[in-house]
Amino acid sequence: DQIVVEVPGVADANELSDVLMAPAVLEFRDPDGKKVLLTGEDVEKAQAMYSQTEGYVVDLKFSDEGAKKFEEATREYKGKVINIYLDDECISSPVVKNVITEGTAYIQGDFTMQQVQNLANLIQKNASVALDQTEQAEKEVKLCTLYGEKHSRFLELESLI
């Protein structure tokens, strides 16, 4: 049994590995979308929730450093949007209603449960995405095994595990 994956513009297994293993880049940017205010490393948790008063929301928790950055950003952009980008594509543009000082926030809007789950998943999966070398090697070996190809690069990585 094999799984065949075709990715347009990707010619070989090494390139496919690079594409599939590359972490996405999560950024919170200013209203113009040019200045990066926070990154995925500043987010500890994102989850979909239901609030009696706000409806379906995405609940965010920031790291200590992220909380400081987010407070500065909400102070500077109160009444404006902070855009959330994933790989240079804007996935949400919530308006800052208040200065947020506690390191937690939520994104509200006219969302369905599915929409907040999708947004929370995108943010959560791309928060703090740095992989150590062993974890990266394990993922590459699994990918190699999945495709049934044993390239020398992957065989060297296997011996590290």
Tab-separated table of C-alpha atoms in Angstrom:
chain	number	residue	atom	x	y	z
A	1	ASP	CA	0.000	0.000	0.000
A	2	GLN	CA	1.233	3.455	-0.901
A	3	ILE	CA	-0.063	6.965	-0.703
A	4	VAL	CA	0.751	9.086	-3.730
A	5	VAL	CA	0.977	12.821	-3.168
A	6	GLU	CA	1.305	15.236	-6.062
A	7	VAL	CA	2.299	18.796	-5.276
A	8	PRO	CA	2.460	21.217	-8.211
A	9	GLY	CA	5.939	22.613	-8.731
A	10	VAL	CA	7.632	20.023	-6.466
A	11	ALA	CA	9.885	17.643	-8.368
A	12	ASP	CA	11.566	15.350	-5.834
A	13	ALA	CA	11.271	13.862	-2.333
A	14	ASN	CA	13.788	16.275	-0.794
A	15	GLU	CA	11.878	19.288	-2.066
A	16	LEU	CA	8.584	17.732	-0.926
A	17	SER	CA	10.048	17.200	2.537
A	18	ASP	CA	11.115	20.843	2.682
A	19	VAL	CA	7.633	21.993	1.653
A	20	LEU	CA	5.771	19.721	4.077
A	21	MET	CA	8.097	20.225	7.043
A	22	ALA	CA	8.444	23.992	6.780
A	23	PRO	CA	6.548	25.615	9.629
A	24	ALA	CA	3.987	28.205	8.668
A	25	VAL	CA	4.669	31.778	9.723
A	26	LEU	CA	2.035	33.269	12.041
A	27	GLU	CA	2.195	37.037	12.538
A	28	PHE	CA	0.050	39.713	14.127
A	29	ARG	CA	0.531	42.919	12.125
A	30	ASP	CA	-0.423	46.581	12.247
A	31	PRO	CA	-3.499	47.897	10.381
A	32	ASP	CA	-1.428	48.420	7.210
A	33	GLY	CA	-0.184	44.830	7.384
A	34	LYS	CA	3.438	45.957	7.203
A	35	LYS	CA	4.776	46.018	10.766
A	36	VAL	CA	4.987	42.694	12.669
A	37	LEU	CA	3.733	43.167	16.229
A	38	LEU	CA	3.813	39.544	17.466
A	39	THR	CA	4.597	36.120	16.030
A	40	GLY	CA	3.430	32.574	16.651
A	41	GLU	CA	6.150	32.257	19.291
A	42	ASP	CA	4.244	34.804	21.383
A	43	VAL	CA	1.042	32.711	21.420
A	44	GLU	CA	0.725	29.896	23.962
A	45	LYS	CA	-2.821	28.795	23.233
A	46	ALA	CA	-5.774	29.434	20.940
A	47	GLN	CA	-9.107	27.678	21.342
A	48	ALA	CA	-12.689	27.995	20.163
A	49	MET	CA	-15.195	28.890	22.872
A	50	TYR	CA	-18.784	29.987	23.316
A	51	SER	CA	-19.600	33.058	25.395
A	52	GLN	CA	-23.141	33.846	26.558
A	53	THR	CA	-22.578	37.527	25.769
A	54	GLU	CA	-20.269	37.397	22.720
A	55	GLY	CA	-21.283	34.166	20.976
A	56	TYR	CA	-18.565	32.052	19.347
A	57	VAL	CA	-15.068	33.437	19.973
A	58	VAL	CA	-11.418	32.448	19.641
A	59	ASP	CA	-9.776	32.611	23.069
A	60	LEU	CA	-6.063	33.526	22.993
A	61	LYS	CA	-3.388	33.199	25.666
A	62	PHE	CA	-0.008	34.837	25.150
A	63	SER	CA	3.412	34.071	26.632
A	64	ASP	CA	4.767	36.569	29.157
A	65	GLU	CA	6.745	38.319	26.428
A	66	GLY	CA	3.796	38.076	24.031
A	67	ALA	CA	1.496	39.635	26.659
A	68	LYS	CA	3.797	42.668	26.892
A	69	LYS	CA	3.936	43.022	23.112
A	70	PHE	CA	0.166	42.580	22.804
A	71	GLU	CA	-0.481	45.223	25.469
A	72	GLU	CA	1.721	47.678	23.561
A	73	ALA	CA	-0.029	46.807	20.292
A	74	THR	CA	-3.544	47.168	21.720
A	75	ARG	CA	-2.577	50.460	23.340
A	76	GLU	CA	-1.238	51.797	20.023
A	77	TYR	CA	-4.032	50.428	17.812
A	78	LYS	CA	-7.115	50.775	20.035
A	79	GLY	CA	-10.110	51.305	17.754
A	80	LYS	CA	-8.205	49.893	14.772
A	81	VAL	CA	-7.541	46.387	13.468
A	82	ILE	CA	-4.671	44.084	14.224
A	83	ASN	CA	-4.325	41.759	11.262
A	84	ILE	CA	-3.451	38.102	11.773
A	85	TYR	CA	-1.405	36.634	8.933
A	86	LEU	CA	-0.491	33.061	8.147
A	87	ASP	CA	2.250	32.776	5.515
A	88	ASP	CA	1.585	36.335	4.321
A	89	GLU	CA	-2.162	35.714	3.922
A	90	CYS	CA	-4.492	37.669	6.194
A	91	ILE	CA	-6.732	35.175	8.029
A	92	SER	CA	-8.446	37.602	10.435
A	93	SER	CA	-8.656	41.344	11.124
A	94	PRO	CA	-10.178	41.870	14.569
A	95	VAL	CA	-10.778	45.411	15.841
A	96	VAL	CA	-9.085	46.316	19.124
A	97	LYS	CA	-11.825	47.442	21.527
A	98	ASN	CA	-9.702	47.843	24.676
A	99	VAL	CA	-6.117	47.892	25.844
A	100	ILE	CA	-5.428	44.299	26.869
A	101	THR	CA	-3.075	43.968	29.834
A	102	GLU	CA	-3.664	40.456	31.185
A	103	GLY	CA	-2.104	38.323	28.435
A	104	THR	CA	-5.427	36.848	27.316
A	105	ALA	CA	-7.788	38.062	24.650
A	106	TYR	CA	-10.532	36.825	22.410
A	107	ILE	CA	-11.477	37.378	18.806
A	108	GLN	CA	-15.156	37.917	18.348
A	109	GLY	CA	-17.345	38.452	15.334
A	110	ASP	CA	-20.348	37.026	13.600
A	111	PHE	CA	-18.784	33.549	13.624
A	112	THR	CA	-20.219	30.069	13.457
A	113	MET	CA	-18.696	27.394	15.687
A	114	GLN	CA	-16.959	25.898	12.641
A	115	GLN	CA	-15.406	29.258	11.747
A	116	VAL	CA	-13.994	29.829	15.251
A	117	GLN	CA	-12.717	26.251	15.391
A	118	ASN	CA	-10.948	26.722	12.052
A	119	LEU	CA	-9.407	30.053	13.084
A	120	ALA	CA	-8.368	28.725	16.509
A	121	ASN	CA	-6.817	25.648	14.869
A	122	LEU	CA	-4.852	27.773	12.397
A	123	ILE	CA	-3.491	29.947	15.196
A	124	GLN	CA	-2.830	27.096	17.629
A	125	LYS	CA	-1.098	24.864	15.091
A	126	ASN	CA	1.268	27.679	14.189
A	127	ALA	CA	1.989	28.969	17.674
A	128	SER	CA	5.497	28.252	18.941
A	129	VAL	CA	6.367	26.107	15.928
A	130	ALA	CA	10.122	25.761	16.394
A	131	LEU	CA	11.213	22.123	16.186
A	132	ASP	CA	14.404	20.801	17.677
A	133	GLN	CA	16.690	18.834	15.338
A	134	THR	CA	15.740	15.409	16.690
A	135	GLU	CA	12.030	16.109	16.302
A	136	GLN	CA	12.648	17.414	12.764
A	137	ALA	CA	14.698	14.301	11.925
A	138	GLU	CA	11.960	12.004	13.261
A	139	LYS	CA	9.361	13.749	11.109
A	140	GLU	CA	11.556	13.499	8.016
A	141	VAL	CA	12.184	9.800	8.603
A	142	LYS	CA	8.445	9.191	9.003
A	143	LEU	CA	7.798	11.140	5.794
A	144	CYS	CA	10.468	9.158	3.975
A	145	THR	CA	9.058	5.861	5.220
A	146	LEU	CA	5.532	6.938	4.266
A	147	TYR	CA	6.617	7.416	0.659
A	148	GLY	CA	8.685	4.242	0.632
A	149	GLU	CA	11.840	6.060	-0.407
A	150	LYS	CA	15.161	5.725	1.429
A	151	HIS	CA	17.395	8.562	0.302
A	152	SER	CA	20.864	8.798	1.851
A	153	ARG	CA	19.918	12.064	3.561
A	154	PHE	CA	17.121	10.296	5.394
A	155	LEU	CA	19.250	7.251	6.201
A	156	GLU	CA	21.767	9.537	7.937
A	157	LEU	CA	18.943	11.116	9.935
A	158	GLU	CA	17.627	7.700	10.941
A	159	SER	CA	20.920	6.905	12.623
A	160	LEU	CA	20.592	10.031	14.783
A	161	ILE	CA	17.363	8.833	16.372
